[in-house]
Backbone as ProteinMPNN parsed JSONL, in Angstrom:
{"seq_chain_A": "MPHIEPLSDDQATEAAKSLFQPLQSALGMVPNIFRTMAHAPDVLAALLNLNKAIQQELPAKLRELAYLKTSLLNDCRY", "coords_chain_A": {"N_chain_A": [[1.366, -1.079, 0.006], [0.285, 2.457, -0.672], [2.18, 4.606, 0.896], [2.121, 8.128, 2.175], [3.973, 10.972, 2.92], [3.604, 13.02, 5.758], [3.547, 16.594, 4.856], [6.054, 18.339, 6.429], [6.785, 21.626, 7.899], [8.678, 23.897, 6.423], [8.163, 21.605, 3.738], [6.148, 22.036, 3.531], [3.442, 24.144, 1.534], [2.404, 28.237, 0.144], [0.296, 27.698, 0.54], [-0.685, 25.8, 1.547], [0.432, 26.823, 4.205], [-1.186, 28.709, 4.791], [-3.189, 27.571, 5.827], [-2.996, 25.445, 8.054], [-2.019, 27.31, 9.716], [-4.818, 27.893, 11.418], [-5.811, 25.519, 12.315], [-3.136, 25.497, 13.608], [-2.797, 27.496, 15.752], [-5.593, 26.827, 17.155], [-5.26, 23.733, 17.86], [-2.987, 23.895, 18.509], [-0.995, 21.983, 17.165], [-0.114, 20.753, 14.601], [-2.202, 18.32, 13.186], [-1.768, 14.951, 11.433], [-3.325, 14.196, 9.212], [-3.936, 16.467, 8.508], [-1.608, 17.63, 7.375], [-1.039, 15.996, 5.591], [-2.483, 16.185, 4.02], [-2.584, 17.319, 3.031], [-0.769, 17.584, 1.0], [-1.916, 18.214, -1.335], [-2.932, 20.981, -1.605], [-6.126, 22.104, -2.3], [-7.522, 20.027, -1.18], [-7.312, 19.837, 0.5], [-8.05, 22.324, 2.007], [-11.002, 21.642, 1.387], [-11.757, 19.826, 2.351], [-11.066, 20.569, 5.665], [-13.304, 22.382, 5.483], [-15.246, 21.379, 5.511], [-15.839, 19.227, 7.759], [-15.584, 22.093, 9.273], [-18.439, 22.249, 8.449], [-19.519, 19.899, 9.898], [-19.187, 20.069, 12.509], [-21.075, 22.164, 13.154], [-23.101, 21.984, 12.595], [-24.322, 19.268, 13.596], [-25.286, 18.195, 16.406], [-23.063, 17.186, 18.902], [-24.113, 14.868, 20.011], [-24.502, 12.917, 18.124], [-23.1, 13.654, 16.45], [-20.355, 12.424, 16.92], [-21.418, 9.569, 17.314], [-21.972, 8.989, 14.298], [-18.618, 9.573, 13.892], [-18.439, 7.116, 15.32], [-19.531, 4.732, 14.082], [-18.238, 5.311, 11.65], [-15.886, 4.842, 12.604], [-16.654, 1.796, 12.816], [-17.501, 0.715, 10.243], [-15.094, 0.783, 9.493], [-13.314, -1.212, 10.507], [-11.406, -0.526, 12.133], [-9.544, 0.389, 14.659], [-8.397, 2.149, 16.609]], "CA_chain_A": [[0.207, -0.487, -0.109], [0.934, 3.188, -0.747], [2.331, 5.626, 1.797], [2.898, 9.687, 2.101], [4.43, 11.66, 4.362], [2.686, 14.121, 6.014], [4.363, 17.499, 5.056], [6.63, 19.28, 6.974], [6.462, 22.791, 7.538], [9.551, 23.8, 5.48], [7.58, 21.476, 2.395], [4.592, 22.713, 2.408], [3.763, 25.736, 0.242], [2.531, 29.113, 0.94], [-1.332, 28.446, 0.179], [-1.238, 24.949, 2.938], [0.654, 27.163, 5.59], [-2.179, 29.427, 5.722], [-4.392, 26.645, 6.032], [-2.419, 25.758, 9.258], [-2.448, 27.951, 11.272], [-5.817, 28.217, 12.701], [-4.955, 24.276, 13.152], [-1.775, 25.715, 15.015], [-4.303, 28.173, 16.764], [-6.816, 25.905, 17.868], [-5.046, 23.161, 19.098], [-1.611, 23.648, 19.392], [-0.365, 21.357, 16.462], [-1.288, 21.086, 13.093], [-2.495, 16.376, 12.672], [-0.534, 14.849, 10.243], [-3.348, 13.751, 8.413], [-4.123, 17.387, 7.554], [-0.427, 17.568, 6.529], [-1.086, 14.653, 4.771], [-3.818, 16.418, 2.795], [-1.974, 19.575, 2.495], [-0.422, 17.821, -0.777], [-2.96, 19.094, -2.724], [-3.855, 22.378, -0.718], [-7.541, 23.112, -2.601], [-8.213, 19.24, -1.039], [-7.382, 19.907, 2.412], [-9.287, 23.125, 2.167], [-12.456, 21.665, 1.646], [-11.709, 19.21, 4.009], [-11.536, 21.466, 6.956], [-14.956, 23.43, 5.269], [-16.717, 20.126, 6.118], [-15.281, 19.147, 9.478], [-16.306, 22.954, 10.218], [-19.848, 21.915, 8.341], [-19.986, 18.608, 10.742], [-19.103, 20.202, 14.251], [-21.919, 23.228, 13.284], [-25.208, 21.541, 11.61], [-24.455, 18.381, 13.493], [-25.637, 17.318, 17.865], [-22.258, 16.216, 19.547], [-24.093, 12.959, 20.141], [-24.801, 12.644, 15.952], [-21.423, 13.116, 16.151], [-19.665, 10.869, 18.169], [-22.469, 8.683, 17.094], [-21.278, 9.419, 13.163], [-17.155, 8.606, 13.731], [-18.142, 5.374, 16.163], [-19.547, 4.0, 13.72], [-16.97, 5.377, 10.89], [-15.035, 3.43, 12.793], [-16.761, 0.014, 13.385], [-17.582, -0.137, 9.382], [-14.218, 0.806, 8.492], [-12.283, -1.941, 10.772], [-10.679, 1.295, 12.624], [-9.155, -0.437, 15.682], [-8.381, 2.91, 18.085]], "C_chain_A": [[1.065, 1.651, 0.27], [1.486, 4.023, 0.21], [2.631, 7.348, 1.011], [2.75, 9.9, 3.204], [3.74, 12.678, 4.187], [4.371, 15.537, 5.422], [4.812, 18.746, 6.584], [6.48, 21.421, 6.83], [7.32, 23.647, 6.544], [8.873, 22.621, 3.953], [6.776, 22.327, 2.242], [4.301, 24.194, 1.276], [2.781, 25.823, 0.667], [0.857, 28.695, 0.7], [-1.412, 26.772, 1.815], [-0.643, 25.787, 4.082], [-0.414, 28.28, 6.283], [-3.577, 28.598, 6.017], [-3.535, 25.814, 7.679], [-2.547, 26.328, 10.491], [-2.854, 28.375, 11.945], [-6.237, 26.967, 13.385], [-4.358, 24.516, 14.123], [-2.244, 26.52, 16.223], [-4.754, 27.251, 17.821], [-6.305, 24.3, 19.055], [-3.741, 22.421, 19.203], [0.118, 23.104, 18.904], [-1.18, 20.906, 15.31], [-0.686, 18.618, 12.74], [-2.116, 16.805, 11.746], [-1.662, 13.954, 9.261], [-4.238, 14.891, 7.248], [-2.697, 17.962, 7.411], [0.012, 16.783, 5.884], [-2.192, 15.647, 3.682], [-3.402, 17.327, 2.7], [-0.905, 18.767, 1.074], [-1.089, 18.117, -1.74], [-4.148, 20.43, -1.778], [-5.322, 22.38, -1.088], [-8.76, 21.516, -1.723], [-8.146, 19.569, 0.501], [-7.51, 21.287, 2.92], [-11.055, 23.319, 2.586], [-12.391, 20.509, 2.427], [-11.648, 20.237, 5.429], [-13.077, 22.201, 6.389], [-15.08, 21.824, 5.999], [-16.338, 19.453, 7.344], [-15.207, 20.609, 9.599], [-17.807, 22.823, 10.042], [-20.866, 21.035, 10.188], [-20.039, 19.26, 11.789], [-19.915, 21.241, 14.059], [-22.947, 22.241, 13.399], [-24.83, 20.39, 13.442], [-24.648, 18.906, 15.565], [-24.141, 17.351, 18.208], [-22.903, 15.051, 19.886], [-24.123, 12.049, 18.684], [-23.001, 12.577, 16.481], [-20.901, 12.651, 15.87], [-19.832, 9.881, 17.116], [-21.291, 8.112, 14.999], [-19.529, 8.409, 13.103], [-17.111, 7.017, 14.892], [-18.33, 4.26, 14.701], [-18.962, 3.993, 12.033], [-16.105, 4.456, 11.042], [-15.036, 2.286, 12.785], [-16.948, -0.609, 11.231], [-15.81, -0.264, 8.563], [-12.508, -0.107, 9.429], [-10.431, -1.188, 11.469], [-10.735, 0.369, 14.201], [-8.595, 1.22, 16.65], [-8.986, 4.242, 17.637]], "O_chain_A": [[1.945, 1.989, 1.061], [0.369, 4.405, 0.56], [3.089, 7.675, -0.084], [2.034, 9.516, 4.129], [3.319, 13.218, 3.164], [5.59, 15.422, 5.551], [4.192, 19.522, 7.311], [6.167, 22.153, 5.892], [6.615, 24.203, 5.703], [9.325, 23.083, 2.905], [6.565, 23.135, 1.338], [4.988, 24.893, 0.531], [2.079, 24.983, 1.231], [0.139, 29.695, 0.706], [-2.11, 26.868, 2.825], [-1.205, 25.523, 5.145], [-0.571, 28.645, 7.448], [-4.69, 29.009, 6.345], [-4.405, 26.073, 8.51], [-2.926, 26.079, 11.635], [-2.385, 29.03, 12.876], [-6.779, 26.927, 14.49], [-4.602, 24.118, 15.262], [-2.087, 26.226, 17.408], [-4.368, 27.034, 18.97], [-6.64, 23.926, 20.178], [-3.377, 21.31, 19.59], [1.268, 23.267, 19.311], [-2.387, 20.748, 15.126], [0.307, 17.979, 12.392], [-1.988, 17.903, 11.207], [-1.173, 13.074, 8.552], [-4.786, 14.736, 6.157], [-2.8, 19.184, 7.301], [1.186, 16.677, 5.531], [-2.38, 15.375, 2.496], [-3.97, 18.295, 2.193], [-0.372, 19.513, 0.253], [-0.745, 18.247, -2.915], [-5.336, 20.619, -1.515], [-6.0, 22.697, -0.11], [-9.984, 21.548, -1.595], [-8.994, 19.474, 1.389], [-7.17, 21.545, 4.075], [-11.821, 24.044, 3.221], [-13.263, 20.404, 3.29], [-12.704, 20.377, 6.045], [-13.89, 22.484, 7.268], [-14.894, 21.577, 7.191], [-17.422, 19.168, 7.854], [-14.334, 20.677, 10.464], [-18.555, 23.108, 10.976], [-21.814, 21.242, 10.946], [-21.152, 19.139, 12.302], [-19.714, 21.867, 15.1], [-23.481, 21.859, 14.44], [-25.188, 20.974, 14.465], [-24.108, 19.95, 15.931], [-23.756, 17.846, 17.149], [-22.158, 14.092, 20.085], [-23.831, 10.887, 18.401], [-22.15, 11.724, 16.734], [-20.694, 12.265, 14.719], [-19.005, 9.43, 16.323], [-20.401, 7.304, 14.734], [-19.248, 7.304, 12.637], [-16.207, 6.22, 15.143], [-17.588, 3.339, 14.361], [-19.127, 3.036, 11.277], [-15.632, 3.609, 10.284], [-14.036, 1.569, 12.759], [-16.688, -1.743, 10.828], [-15.408, -0.949, 7.623], [-11.31, 0.107, 9.241], [-9.212, -1.298, 11.338], [-11.731, -0.157, 14.699], [-8.447, 0.839, 17.812], [-9.162, 5.146, 18.455]]}, "name": "protein", "num_of_chains": 1, "seq": "MPHIEPLSDDQATEAAKSLFQPLQSALGMVPNIFRTMAHAPDVLAALLNLNKAIQQELPAKLRELAYLKTSLLNDCRY"}
């Protein structure tokens, strides 16, 4: 299976770095899932917009249920 390395700040484009800044401010770091998606900054921006919509539109209980069900369907063990 191919493996794509997360981008470091030095490797990231300016577009990706601008998307990293709010994550860094909010989380104190940029999770690797977002650093990996930054290979395609437009895709990362879309993912962040989707995540924002999920956080705002779904009640917390439904959000957690969706995360749990998705993890189970994908045999995710963490």
